[in-house]
XYZ file of N, CA and C in Angstrom:
198
model
N -55.231 -41.198 -6.487
C -56.372 -42.152 -6.044
C -56.526 -42.225 -4.550
N -55.270 -42.616 -3.923
C -54.994 -43.137 -2.568
C -55.410 -41.812 -1.737
N -54.613 -40.410 -2.225
C -54.632 -39.495 -1.588
C -56.093 -38.886 -1.439
N -56.830 -38.975 -2.351
C -58.251 -38.746 -2.506
C -59.162 -39.556 -1.406
N -58.709 -40.801 -1.402
C -59.635 -41.711 -0.803
C -59.169 -41.256 0.817
N -58.134 -41.045 1.161
C -57.557 -40.861 2.615
C -58.250 -39.333 2.956
N -58.296 -38.497 2.121
C -59.018 -37.048 2.453
C -60.512 -37.356 2.701
N -60.971 -38.303 1.796
C -62.480 -38.488 2.184
C -62.756 -38.918 3.502
N -62.099 -39.601 4.154
C -62.150 -40.158 5.419
C -61.967 -38.780 6.408
N -60.788 -38.164 6.392
C -60.457 -36.936 7.235
C -59.761 -36.080 6.494
N -60.400 -35.036 6.160
C -59.588 -33.952 5.218
C -58.454 -33.470 5.570
N -57.868 -33.554 7.071
C -56.744 -33.154 7.545
C -55.631 -34.119 7.401
N -56.060 -35.413 7.046
C -54.928 -36.384 6.656
C -54.510 -36.365 5.221
N -53.188 -36.784 5.047
C -52.666 -36.741 3.872
C -51.829 -38.151 3.619
N -51.589 -38.628 2.415
C -50.688 -39.888 2.274
C -49.186 -39.445 2.955
N -48.815 -40.451 3.446
C -47.355 -40.335 3.798
C -46.529 -41.521 3.355
N -47.143 -42.693 3.252
C -46.313 -43.825 2.749
C -47.299 -44.765 2.160
N -46.559 -45.149 0.795
C -47.587 -46.090 0.016
C -46.654 -47.141 -0.125
N -47.239 -48.570 0.277
C -46.535 -49.777 -0.212
C -47.124 -50.610 -0.894
N -46.693 -51.148 -1.914
C -47.139 -51.923 -3.043
C -46.233 -53.381 -3.123
N -46.942 -54.401 -2.910
C -46.128 -55.631 -3.106
C -46.653 -56.489 -4.260
N -45.957 -57.020 -5.231
C -46.067 -57.961 -5.931
C -45.736 -59.384 -5.791
N -45.831 -60.446 -6.396
C -44.974 -61.527 -6.406
C -43.551 -61.564 -6.064
N -42.823 -60.728 -6.869
C -41.501 -60.568 -7.116
C -40.978 -59.294 -6.441
N -41.558 -58.051 -6.447
C -41.081 -56.813 -6.184
C -41.701 -56.375 -4.872
N -41.309 -55.339 -4.312
C -41.795 -54.351 -3.208
C -41.622 -52.911 -3.561
N -42.630 -52.171 -3.604
C -42.144 -50.757 -4.086
C -42.675 -49.871 -2.748
N -41.945 -49.131 -2.404
C -42.382 -48.379 -1.230
C -42.022 -46.635 -1.538
N -42.986 -45.929 -1.309
C -42.775 -44.402 -1.722
C -43.105 -43.641 -0.352
N -42.141 -42.885 0.125
C -42.390 -42.082 1.221
C -42.492 -40.566 0.850
N -43.482 -39.872 1.282
C -43.416 -38.653 0.570
C -43.656 -37.620 1.881
N -42.847 -36.448 1.685
C -42.672 -35.679 2.883
C -42.655 -34.159 2.113
N -42.538 -33.033 2.905
C -42.632 -31.791 2.201
C -41.318 -31.503 1.564
N -40.285 -31.879 1.983
C -38.807 -31.470 1.448
C -38.222 -32.560 0.488
N -38.905 -33.912 0.820
C -38.195 -35.034 -0.111
C -39.211 -35.996 -0.340
N -38.877 -36.894 -1.418
C -39.852 -38.040 -1.723
C -38.729 -39.437 -1.802
N -38.982 -40.304 -0.939
C -38.168 -41.586 -1.093
C -38.942 -42.583 -1.837
N -38.106 -43.101 -2.807
C -38.789 -44.316 -3.407
C -37.738 -45.400 -3.449
N -38.232 -46.451 -3.033
C -37.415 -47.875 -2.705
C -38.280 -48.953 -3.610
N -37.511 -49.596 -4.360
C -37.881 -50.832 -5.366
C -36.793 -52.092 -4.837
N -37.380 -52.851 -4.287
C -36.352 -54.117 -3.757
C -37.184 -55.383 -4.261
N -36.284 -56.361 -4.487
C -37.024 -57.730 -4.607
C -37.553 -58.081 -3.371
N -38.789 -58.731 -3.262
C -39.498 -59.066 -2.205
C -38.925 -60.148 -1.405
N -38.517 -60.042 -0.196
C -37.761 -60.835 0.573
C -38.304 -62.450 0.672
N -39.638 -62.450 0.510
C -40.318 -63.765 0.445
C -40.228 -64.431 -0.804
N -39.835 -63.925 -1.925
C -39.858 -64.378 -3.341
C -38.828 -65.631 -3.311
N -39.114 -66.748 -3.795
C -38.120 -67.685 -4.105
C -38.278 -68.057 -5.542
N -37.242 -67.693 -6.470
C -37.203 -68.026 -7.654
C -37.547 -69.591 -8.008
N -38.512 -69.915 -9.027
C -38.681 -71.395 -9.181
C -38.239 -71.481 -10.586
N -37.696 -72.802 -10.768
C -37.298 -73.484 -12.276
C -38.540 -73.752 -12.835
N -38.817 -72.991 -14.006
C -40.030 -73.408 -14.663
C -40.013 -74.812 -15.313
N -38.991 -75.369 -15.361
C -38.756 -76.540 -16.046
C -38.933 -77.602 -15.224
N -38.943 -77.675 -14.177
C -39.433 -78.788 -13.214
C -40.179 -78.027 -12.237
N -41.275 -79.092 -11.760
C -42.312 -78.576 -10.689
C -41.593 -78.456 -9.430
N -42.337 -77.564 -8.594
C -42.013 -77.311 -7.281
C -42.145 -78.429 -6.205
N -40.748 -78.880 -5.434
C -41.121 -79.942 -4.552
C -42.257 -79.653 -3.216
N -43.005 -80.591 -3.027
C -44.103 -80.141 -2.061
C -43.387 -80.197 -0.691
N -43.505 -79.031 0.007
C -43.078 -78.858 1.268
C -44.021 -79.298 2.555
N -43.689 -80.070 3.335
C -44.686 -80.340 4.432
C -43.906 -79.831 5.869
N -44.781 -79.218 6.840
C -44.446 -78.876 7.990
C -43.821 -80.146 8.823
N -42.752 -79.709 9.423
C -42.093 -80.622 10.322
C -42.799 -81.001 11.663
N -42.815 -82.158 11.899
C -43.473 -82.530 13.407
C -44.732 -82.762 13.258
N -45.485 -82.648 12.322
C -47.108 -82.978 12.023
C -47.061 -83.804 10.957
N -47.447 -85.068 11.050
C -47.646 -86.226 9.901
C -49.095 -86.263 9.438
N -49.705 -85.217 9.922
C -51.452 -85.050 9.588
C -51.180 -84.390 8.304
N -50.351 -83.551 7.844
C -50.357 -83.209 6.384
C -50.163 -83.938 5.226
């Protein structure tokens, strides 16, 4: 699907990298003529939340208007 969309823009182009992020994970696929690299990792911005207690409200420091 991504490959056909890219080729519609310019027939000489091809997909080289695909990056997909969800709330918890990040998937990266790099495609080359001789190899394909797939990376699956926990998204660095993800902080597990305890579902038993509500998250604490975080206010920016130095600005009391929030």
